[in-house]
């Protein structure tokens, strides 16, 4: 087995704020059959250390970005982990990135520069007798790893995966020293970004390969509209940029064995799950489709568009159930929308409820303004819950639109809409109603959706091939 180090700020089941955690948690198992053994370096947040009580100290790092630190290693929740125990950086009450007040920790750049620094140390010197052939870094939090490696002249190759280019690891210029950056690289050819430092950009400049989480987002990233300022550097480096679709954990998301639900093997069995969720959410039974949303409530996810688009759908007997948390204004707007008898809203993060909604819903709505990959539409496919998605990024790559031709050919799995605005979504919801009213066509859509392969198999092979090529292994 060829050794590879993964560097991430989140990893399921230990800590999660979004899809990055799912991907980081799934990759190690997915890669095993492809000949790569992945160990994951993760910050020692309080919950992680709690789960890692049996892990052993492998190395000490005195004065790591303002305090003493050590790396613990061992199996934690079934994963082969390296945990960076640095209390001065990670022993905090809030989420991995935000304090109790919902504000970014002021020292976030240093907190994750430290993670990247330790990753570079491990890649160069190994740890506890283990040395990776290469490093796979995720997002801005790990993106200084390729930079530090390059500055040491280390031959260890690196890949950087962009899960969301909107998060860029920006820091003011006066942090150069505290981030252990060389002033020489404060230039457009280095990590300089509109007069500031961007750790993401450092990674984009210095990584040997760049990937993102869908082929379409890889192309979109090179445009000014979606590249969010990084499009120039991505165009320059386009020969090393590629898109590899995320998969989902087909064990965790399996309608035939899901402990949260009345299980089903074919879509016909969904009716029991629907009755249960309608009851649980306090909705009344209608003849219309139940459309669900499970999402962070942020501008990216386009849920303000949804609020404007649903009146006609509700009047027609459609129902909408939303599970989400995020921006306070959106939370309040959804709380108001829930006054309609055909709308149910749960503000908060609830894994179990997300499974019960996925099983009982008829459709899942994902109206994102941009979406690097998106996972909930993939869960929808697996549960015969028809995805209605914005035509962007990974959403466009994973859903086959029910055009007349696709329907006639028997390949359609959902609906895509464009432009991504209220009129576009309202039109898609109208089409959804019409399809739902034709039981044979609807059943075929569900069957097609449930047949689609949404696991990790194909993408793990793509990552393994990339690892082989970048590390010179075979
Ligand atoms: P992003 O990472 O941009 O938030 P993804 O679709 O890739 O988007 O991943 C989101 C993940 O978080 C999915 O696993 C989804 O089910 C989960 N999720 C989002 N909001 C909630 C919530 N309120 N309760 C439970 N799970 C949620
Ligand atoms: C990001 C993206 C999402 C993607 C996830 C995992 O959070 O917003 O589209 O699925 O990362 O790659």
Coordinates of C-alpha atoms and ligand atoms in Angstrom, one line a residue:
X1 CA 0.0 0.0 0.0
X2 CA 1.3 3.4 -0.9
X3 CA 1.2 6.0 1.9
X4 CA -0.5 9.4 1.4
X5 CA -1.1 12.2 4.0
X6 CA -4.5 14.0 3.9
X7 CA -4.6 17.5 5.5
X8 CA -8.0 18.8 6.5
X9 CA -9.8 21.0 9.0
X10 CA -12.9 18.8 9.2
X11 CA -13.5 15.1 9.0
X12 CA -16.6 12.9 9.5
X13 CA -17.4 11.5 12.0
X14 CA -15.2 13.7 14.2
X15 CA -16.0 17.2 13.2
X16 CA -18.2 18.6 10.4
X17 CA -19.5 22.0 9.2
X18 CA -20.1 21.0 5.6
X19 CA -19.4 18.6 2.7
X20 CA -15.6 18.9 3.1
X21 CA -15.9 16.7 6.2
X22 CA -17.9 14.0 4.4
X23 CA -15.3 13.9 1.6
X24 CA -12.3 13.8 4.0
X25 CA -13.9 11.1 6.0
X26 CA -14.8 8.9 3.1
X27 CA -11.7 9.1 1.0
X28 CA -9.4 6.8 3.1
X29 CA -11.7 3.8 2.8
X30 CA -12.5 4.6 -0.8
X31 CA -8.8 4.6 -1.7
X32 CA -7.9 1.3 0.0
X33 CA -8.9 -0.9 -2.9
X34 CA -6.9 1.4 -5.2
X35 CA -3.6 0.7 -3.3
X36 CA -3.3 3.9 -1.3
X37 CA -3.3 4.0 2.5
X38 CA -4.3 7.5 3.7
X39 CA -3.6 9.0 7.1
X40 CA -5.5 12.1 8.0
X41 CA -4.0 15.1 9.8
X42 CA -6.7 17.0 11.7
X43 CA -6.6 19.8 14.3
X44 CA -7.2 18.6 17.9
X45 CA -10.4 20.5 18.6
X46 CA -11.8 19.5 22.1
X47 CA -14.3 16.9 20.6
X48 CA -11.6 15.4 18.5
X49 CA -9.2 15.0 21.5
X50 CA -12.1 13.5 23.5
X51 CA -12.5 10.8 20.8
X52 CA -8.8 10.3 20.5
X53 CA -8.0 9.4 24.1
X54 CA -6.2 6.2 23.1
X55 CA -4.0 7.8 20.5
X56 CA -0.3 7.9 21.2
X57 CA 2.1 10.8 21.1
X58 CA 4.3 10.5 18.0
X59 CA 6.1 13.8 17.9
X60 CA 6.5 17.1 19.8
X61 CA 6.5 20.6 18.2
X62 CA 7.8 23.1 20.7
X63 CA 6.8 26.7 20.0
X64 CA 4.4 26.0 17.1
X65 CA 2.9 29.3 16.2
X66 CA 2.9 30.6 19.8
X67 CA 2.7 27.5 22.0
X68 CA 3.9 23.9 22.4
X69 CA 2.2 21.2 20.4
X70 CA 2.3 17.5 19.7
X71 CA 1.0 15.1 17.2
X72 CA -1.0 12.1 18.4
X73 CA -1.5 9.1 16.2
X74 CA -3.9 6.1 16.1
X75 CA -7.2 4.7 15.0
X76 CA -10.0 7.1 16.0
X77 CA -13.6 6.2 15.1
X78 CA -12.3 3.7 12.5
X79 CA -10.0 6.2 10.8
X80 CA -6.2 6.3 10.7
X81 CA -5.6 9.7 12.3
X82 CA -2.8 12.1 13.1
X83 CA -4.1 14.7 15.5
X84 CA -2.4 18.0 16.0
X85 CA -2.8 18.8 19.7
X86 CA -2.1 22.5 20.1
X87 CA -4.3 23.9 22.9
X88 CA -3.3 27.5 22.3
X89 CA -4.8 27.2 18.8
X90 CA -7.6 24.7 19.0
X91 CA -8.9 24.4 22.6
X92 CA -11.9 26.8 22.0
X93 CA -15.6 26.6 22.7
X94 CA -17.1 27.5 19.3
X95 CA -17.1 25.8 15.9
X96 CA -13.8 25.0 14.2
X97 CA -13.8 28.5 12.7
X98 CA -16.2 30.7 14.7
X99 CA -16.4 31.8 18.3
X100 CA -19.5 31.7 20.5
X101 CA -20.6 35.0 19.0
X102 CA -20.4 33.6 15.5
X103 CA -17.3 35.7 14.6
X104 CA -14.2 34.3 12.9
X105 CA -11.4 33.7 15.4
X106 CA -8.9 36.5 14.9
X107 CA -6.0 34.1 14.7
X108 CA -7.6 31.7 12.1
X109 CA -4.8 32.3 9.6
X110 CA -2.2 31.2 12.2
X111 CA -4.4 28.3 13.5
X112 CA -4.4 26.7 10.1
X113 CA -0.9 27.8 9.0
X114 CA 0.2 25.7 12.0
X115 CA -1.7 22.7 10.6
X116 CA 0.0 23.2 7.2
X117 CA 3.4 23.7 8.8
X118 CA 3.1 20.3 10.6
X119 CA 1.9 18.7 7.5
X120 CA 5.0 19.9 5.6
X121 CA 7.2 18.6 8.5
X122 CA 5.5 15.2 8.3
X123 CA 5.8 15.1 4.5
X124 CA 9.5 15.9 4.6
X125 CA 10.6 13.9 7.6
X126 CA 7.9 11.4 8.3
X127 CA 6.4 10.6 11.7
X128 CA 6.8 7.6 13.9
X129 CA 8.5 5.7 11.2
X130 CA 5.8 6.5 8.6
X131 CA 6.5 8.7 5.6
X132 CA 4.0 9.6 2.9
X133 CA 4.8 9.6 -0.8
X134 CA 2.7 12.7 -1.2
X135 CA 0.3 15.1 0.5
X136 CA -3.4 15.8 -0.4
X137 CA -4.5 19.2 1.0
X138 CA -8.0 20.4 1.3
X139 CA -9.1 24.1 0.9
X140 CA -7.4 27.3 2.3
X141 CA -6.9 25.8 5.7
X142 CA -4.3 23.3 4.4
X143 CA -3.2 25.4 1.4
X144 CA 0.1 26.6 2.9
X145 CA 1.4 23.1 3.0
X146 CA 2.6 23.1 -0.7
X147 CA 4.1 26.6 -0.1
X148 CA 6.1 25.5 3.0
X149 CA 7.3 22.3 1.1
X150 CA 8.5 24.4 -1.8
X151 CA 10.3 26.8 0.4
X152 CA 12.2 24.0 2.1
X153 CA 13.1 22.5 -1.3
X154 CA 11.3 19.3 -0.3
X155 CA 10.6 16.9 -3.1
X156 CA 7.3 15.7 -1.5
X157 CA 4.6 16.2 -4.1
X158 CA 1.3 17.8 -3.2
X159 CA -2.2 18.1 -4.5
X160 CA -4.6 20.9 -3.4
X161 CA -8.4 20.3 -3.7
X162 CA -10.7 23.3 -3.8
X163 CA -14.0 22.5 -2.2
X164 CA -15.2 26.1 -2.4
X165 CA -13.2 29.0 -3.8
X166 CA -15.3 31.6 -1.9
X167 CA -13.2 30.7 1.2
X168 CA -9.7 32.1 0.4
X169 CA -7.8 32.3 3.7
X170 CA -7.3 36.1 3.6
X171 CA -4.9 37.8 6.1
X172 CA -3.5 41.3 6.3
X173 CA 0.0 42.0 5.2
X174 CA 1.3 42.5 8.7
X175 CA 0.8 38.8 9.3
X176 CA 3.7 37.8 7.0
X177 CA 6.0 37.1 9.9
X178 CA 3.5 35.3 12.2
X179 CA 2.5 33.1 9.2
X180 CA 6.1 32.2 8.6
X181 CA 5.9 33.5 5.0
X182 CA 8.8 34.8 3.0
X183 CA 8.3 38.5 2.0
X184 CA 9.9 37.7 -1.4
X185 CA 6.7 35.8 -2.3
X186 CA 4.4 38.8 -1.5
X187 CA 3.9 39.4 -5.2
X188 CA 1.2 38.5 -7.8
X189 CA 3.3 35.5 -8.7
X190 CA 3.1 34.4 -5.1
X191 CA 0.5 34.6 -2.4
X192 CA -0.2 38.4 -2.8
X193 CA -3.9 38.9 -3.4
X194 CA -5.3 42.5 -3.8
X195 CA -2.7 43.8 -1.3
X196 CA -3.3 41.1 1.2
X197 CA -2.2 37.5 1.8
X198 CA -4.3 34.6 0.6
X199 CA -3.3 31.1 1.8
X200 CA -5.5 29.6 -0.9
X201 CA -3.6 31.4 -3.6
X202 CA -0.3 30.2 -2.1
X203 CA -1.6 26.7 -2.5
X204 CA -2.8 27.3 -6.1
X205 CA 0.6 28.7 -7.0
X206 CA 2.8 26.0 -5.3
X207 CA 0.8 22.7 -5.4
X208 CA 1.9 20.2 -8.1
X209 CA -1.7 19.5 -9.0
X210 CA -5.0 21.2 -8.3
X211 CA -8.3 19.5 -8.2
X212 CA -11.8 20.5 -7.5
X213 CA -14.9 18.5 -6.8
X214 CA -16.6 18.4 -10.2
X215 CA -15.5 18.7 -13.8
X216 CA -17.9 21.6 -14.5
X217 CA -16.7 23.6 -11.4
X218 CA -13.2 23.1 -12.7
X219 CA -14.2 25.0 -15.9
X220 CA -16.3 27.5 -14.0
X221 CA -13.4 28.4 -11.7
X222 CA -11.5 29.7 -14.7
X223 CA -14.2 32.4 -15.4
X224 CA -14.4 35.7 -13.6
X225 CA -17.9 35.0 -12.6
X226 CA -17.2 31.9 -10.6
X227 CA -13.4 32.2 -10.0
X228 CA -13.9 35.0 -7.4
X229 CA -10.5 36.5 -8.2
X230 CA -8.7 33.2 -8.4
X231 CA -9.7 32.7 -12.1
X232 CA -6.4 34.2 -13.4
X233 CA -4.1 31.9 -11.5
X234 CA -6.3 29.0 -12.3
X235 CA -6.2 29.8 -16.0
X236 CA -2.4 30.1 -15.8
X237 CA -2.2 26.6 -14.2
X238 CA -5.0 25.0 -16.2
X239 CA -2.7 22.2 -17.4
X240 CA -2.6 20.8 -13.8
X241 CA -6.3 21.5 -12.9
X242 CA -8.9 18.8 -13.0
X243 CA -12.3 18.1 -11.6
X244 CA -13.1 14.8 -9.8
X245 CA -16.7 14.4 -8.6
X246 CA -17.5 13.7 -5.0
X247 CA -19.2 10.4 -4.0
X248 CA -21.3 9.7 -1.0
X249 CA -21.0 7.0 1.7
X250 CA -23.4 4.4 0.3
X251 CA -23.6 2.6 3.7
X252 CA -24.6 5.7 5.7
X253 CA -27.0 6.8 2.9
X254 CA -28.7 3.5 2.1
X255 CA -32.6 3.4 2.0
X256 CA -32.5 -0.3 2.4
X257 CA -30.8 -0.3 5.8
X258 CA -31.1 3.3 7.1
X259 CA -31.8 3.0 10.9
X260 CA -33.7 6.3 10.9
X261 CA -36.5 5.3 8.5
X262 CA -39.0 2.7 7.5
X263 CA -36.5 1.2 5.0
X264 CA -37.3 0.6 1.3
X265 CA -35.6 -1.1 -1.7
X266 CA -37.6 0.5 -4.4
X267 CA -39.4 3.8 -4.7
X268 CA -42.7 2.2 -4.1
X269 CA -41.7 1.7 -0.5
X270 CA -41.2 5.5 0.0
X271 CA -44.9 6.1 0.8
X272 CA -44.5 4.9 4.4
X273 CA -41.5 7.1 4.9
X274 CA -43.5 10.0 3.5
X275 CA -46.5 9.4 5.8
X276 CA -44.0 9.4 8.8
X277 CA -42.2 12.6 7.9
X278 CA -45.4 14.5 7.0
X279 CA -46.7 13.6 10.5
X280 CA -43.4 14.3 12.2
X281 CA -43.3 17.8 10.7
X282 CA -46.9 18.6 11.5
X283 CA -48.0 19.0 7.9
X284 CA -51.3 17.8 6.6
X285 CA -51.6 15.2 3.8
X286 CA -52.1 16.7 0.3
X287 CA -52.0 15.1 -3.1
X288 CA -49.1 17.2 -4.1
X289 CA -45.3 16.6 -3.9
X290 CA -43.3 17.2 -0.8
X291 CA -40.2 19.1 -1.7
X292 CA -37.4 19.2 0.9
X293 CA -34.3 21.3 1.5
X294 CA -31.4 20.3 3.7
X295 CA -28.8 23.1 3.6
X296 CA -26.6 25.7 5.2
X297 CA -28.7 28.9 4.9
X298 CA -26.3 31.1 3.1
X299 CA -26.3 33.3 0.0
X300 CA -24.4 30.6 -1.9
X301 CA -27.3 28.2 -1.5
X302 CA -29.9 30.5 -3.2
X303 CA -32.6 29.9 -0.6
X304 CA -33.8 33.5 -0.8
X305 CA -34.7 32.6 -4.5
X306 CA -36.7 29.6 -3.1
X307 CA -38.8 31.9 -0.9
X308 CA -39.8 34.0 -3.9
X309 CA -40.5 31.0 -6.1
X310 CA -42.8 28.8 -4.0
X311 CA -46.1 30.6 -3.7
X312 CA -47.6 29.0 -6.9
X313 CA -46.2 25.6 -5.9
X314 CA -47.9 25.8 -2.5
X315 CA -51.2 27.0 -4.0
X316 CA -51.1 24.0 -6.3
X317 CA -50.9 21.6 -3.3
X318 CA -47.1 21.3 -3.1
X319 CA -45.5 21.2 0.2
X320 CA -42.0 22.4 1.3
X321 CA -40.0 21.2 4.3
X322 CA -36.7 23.0 5.1
X323 CA -33.9 21.9 7.5
X324 CA -31.1 24.3 7.9
X325 CA -29.1 26.9 9.8
X326 CA -27.0 29.8 9.0
X327 CA -27.6 33.5 8.3
X328 CA -30.0 35.0 10.8
X329 CA -32.0 36.9 8.2
X330 CA -32.7 33.7 6.2
X331 CA -33.5 31.8 9.4
X332 CA -36.1 34.5 10.2
X333 CA -37.5 34.6 6.7
X334 CA -38.0 30.8 6.8
X335 CA -39.6 31.0 10.2
X336 CA -42.1 33.5 8.7
X337 CA -42.7 31.2 5.7
X338 CA -43.6 28.4 8.0
X339 CA -46.8 30.2 8.9
X340 CA -48.2 28.7 5.6
X341 CA -49.9 25.4 6.4
X342 CA -47.9 23.7 3.5
X343 CA -44.5 24.8 4.8
X344 CA -42.5 23.2 7.6
X345 CA -39.2 24.7 8.8
X346 CA -36.7 23.3 11.3
X347 CA -33.8 25.6 12.1
X348 CA -30.8 23.7 13.4
X349 CA -28.5 20.9 12.4
X350 CA -30.0 17.4 12.7
X351 CA -28.4 14.4 11.1
X352 CA -31.3 12.0 11.9
X353 CA -34.0 14.4 10.7
X354 CA -32.0 14.9 7.4
X355 CA -32.3 11.1 6.8
X356 CA -36.0 11.0 7.6
X357 CA -36.7 14.0 5.3
X358 CA -34.6 12.5 2.5
X359 CA -36.5 9.2 2.7
X360 CA -40.0 10.8 2.9
X361 CA -39.5 13.7 0.5
X362 CA -40.6 13.4 -3.2
X363 CA -38.1 16.0 -4.4
X364 CA -35.0 17.8 -3.1
X365 CA -34.5 21.4 -4.1
X366 CA -30.9 22.8 -4.5
X367 CA -31.2 26.3 -6.0
X368 CA -27.5 27.2 -5.4
X369 CA -26.0 30.2 -7.1
X370 CA -22.8 28.2 -7.3
X371 CA -22.1 24.7 -6.1
X372 CA -18.7 23.1 -6.4
X373 CA -20.2 19.6 -6.1
X374 CA -23.1 19.4 -3.6
X375 CA -24.0 16.2 -1.8
X376 CA -27.7 16.4 -1.0
X377 CA -28.7 16.0 -4.6
X378 CA -26.7 12.7 -4.6
X379 CA -28.5 11.5 -1.4
X380 CA -31.7 12.4 -3.2
X381 CA -30.8 10.2 -6.2
X382 CA -30.1 7.3 -3.9
X383 CA -33.4 7.7 -2.1
X384 CA -35.5 8.2 -5.2
X385 CA -36.1 11.8 -4.0
X386 CA -36.0 13.7 -7.3
X387 CA -33.4 16.5 -7.4
X388 CA -34.4 19.9 -8.7
X389 CA -31.2 21.7 -9.1
X390 CA -29.6 24.9 -10.4
X391 CA -27.7 24.3 -13.6
X392 CA -24.2 24.9 -12.1
X393 CA -21.1 23.1 -10.9
X394 CA -21.5 19.6 -9.6
X395 CA -25.3 19.9 -9.6
X396 CA -25.2 20.1 -13.4
X397 CA -22.7 17.2 -13.6
X398 CA -24.8 14.8 -11.5
X399 CA -28.5 15.3 -12.5
X400 CA -29.9 14.4 -16.0
X401 CA -32.6 16.9 -16.9
X402 CA -36.0 15.6 -17.7
X403 CA -36.1 17.0 -21.2
X404 CA -38.7 15.4 -23.5
X405 CA -35.8 13.6 -25.2
X406 CA -34.3 12.3 -21.9
X407 CA -37.7 11.2 -20.7
X408 CA -38.4 9.4 -24.0
X409 CA -34.9 7.7 -23.8
X410 CA -35.5 6.7 -20.2
X411 CA -32.5 8.3 -18.7
X412 CA -33.8 11.4 -16.9
X413 CA -33.1 11.6 -13.1
X414 CA -34.3 15.1 -12.1
X415 CA -34.7 18.7 -13.2
X416 CA -32.1 21.4 -13.9
X417 CA -33.1 25.1 -14.1
X418 CA -31.4 28.2 -15.5
X419 CA -31.3 31.1 -15.1
X420 CA -30.9 30.7 -11.4
X421 CA -33.6 33.1 -10.3
X422 CA -37.1 32.9 -8.9
X423 CA -38.7 32.7 -12.4
X424 CA -36.3 29.8 -13.3
X425 CA -37.1 27.9 -10.2
X426 CA -40.8 28.6 -10.3
X427 CA -40.8 27.1 -13.9
X428 CA -39.0 24.0 -12.6
X429 CA -41.4 23.6 -9.8
X430 CA -44.3 23.8 -12.3
X431 CA -42.7 21.0 -14.3
X432 CA -42.2 19.0 -11.2
X433 CA -45.9 19.3 -10.4
X434 CA -46.7 18.1 -13.9
X435 CA -44.3 15.1 -13.8
X436 CA -45.6 14.2 -10.3
X437 CA -49.1 14.1 -11.7
X438 CA -48.1 11.3 -14.1
X439 CA -47.5 8.3 -11.9
X440 CA -45.8 6.2 -14.6
X441 CA -43.4 8.9 -15.6
X442 CA -42.7 9.8 -12.0
X443 CA -42.0 6.1 -11.1
X444 CA -39.6 5.9 -14.0
X445 CA -37.7 9.0 -12.9
X446 CA -37.4 7.6 -9.4
X447 CA -36.1 4.2 -10.7
X448 CA -33.6 6.0 -13.0
X449 CA -32.4 8.1 -10.0
X450 CA -32.0 5.1 -7.7
X451 CA -30.0 3.3 -10.4
X452 CA -27.4 6.0 -10.7
X453 CA -24.0 5.3 -9.2
X454 CA -23.3 7.9 -6.6
X455 CA -20.7 6.1 -4.5
X456 CA -16.9 6.7 -4.4
X457 CA -15.7 3.9 -6.6
X458 CA -15.1 5.7 -9.9
X459 CA -13.8 8.9 -8.2
X460 CA -11.4 7.0 -5.9
X461 CA -9.9 5.4 -9.0
X462 CA -9.4 8.9 -10.5
X463 CA -7.7 10.2 -7.3
X464 CA -5.5 7.1 -7.2
X465 CA -4.4 7.6 -10.8
X466 CA -3.6 11.2 -10.0
X467 CA -1.6 10.2 -6.9
X468 CA 0.3 7.7 -9.0
X469 CA 1.1 10.2 -11.6
X470 CA 2.2 13.0 -9.3
X471 CA 4.2 10.8 -6.9
X472 CA 5.8 8.7 -9.7
X473 CA 4.4 5.6 -8.0
X474 CA 2.6 2.9 -9.9
Ligands
LIG1 P1 -21.7 22.5 1.7 O1 -20.5 21.7 2.0 O2 -21.5 23.6 0.8 O3 -22.6 22.9 2.9 P2 -22.7 19.9 0.6 O4 -24.0 19.6 -0.1 O5 -21.4 19.5 0.0 O6 -22.7 21.5 0.8 O7 -22.7 19.3 2.0 C1 -23.6 19.6 3.0 C2 -23.6 18.5 4.0 O8 -24.1 19.0 5.3 C3 -24.5 17.4 3.6 O9 -24.0 16.2 4.1 C4 -25.9 17.8 4.2 O10 -26.7 16.7 4.4 C5 -25.4 18.3 5.5 N1 -26.3 19.3 6.1 C6 -26.4 20.7 5.8 N2 -27.3 21.3 6.6 C7 -27.7 20.4 7.5 C8 -28.6 20.4 8.6 N3 -29.2 21.5 8.9 N4 -28.8 19.3 9.3 C9 -28.2 18.1 8.9 N5 -27.4 18.0 7.9 C10 -27.1 19.1 7.2
LIG2 C1 -18.0 22.6 -0.4 C2 -19.0 22.9 -1.5 C3 -19.9 21.7 -1.8 C4 -19.1 20.4 -1.9 C5 -18.3 20.3 -0.6 C6 -17.5 19.0 -0.6 O1 -18.5 22.9 0.9 O2 -19.8 24.1 -1.2 O3 -20.5 21.9 -3.1 O4 -19.9 19.3 -2.1 O5 -17.4 21.3 -0.4 O6 -16.6 18.9 -1.6

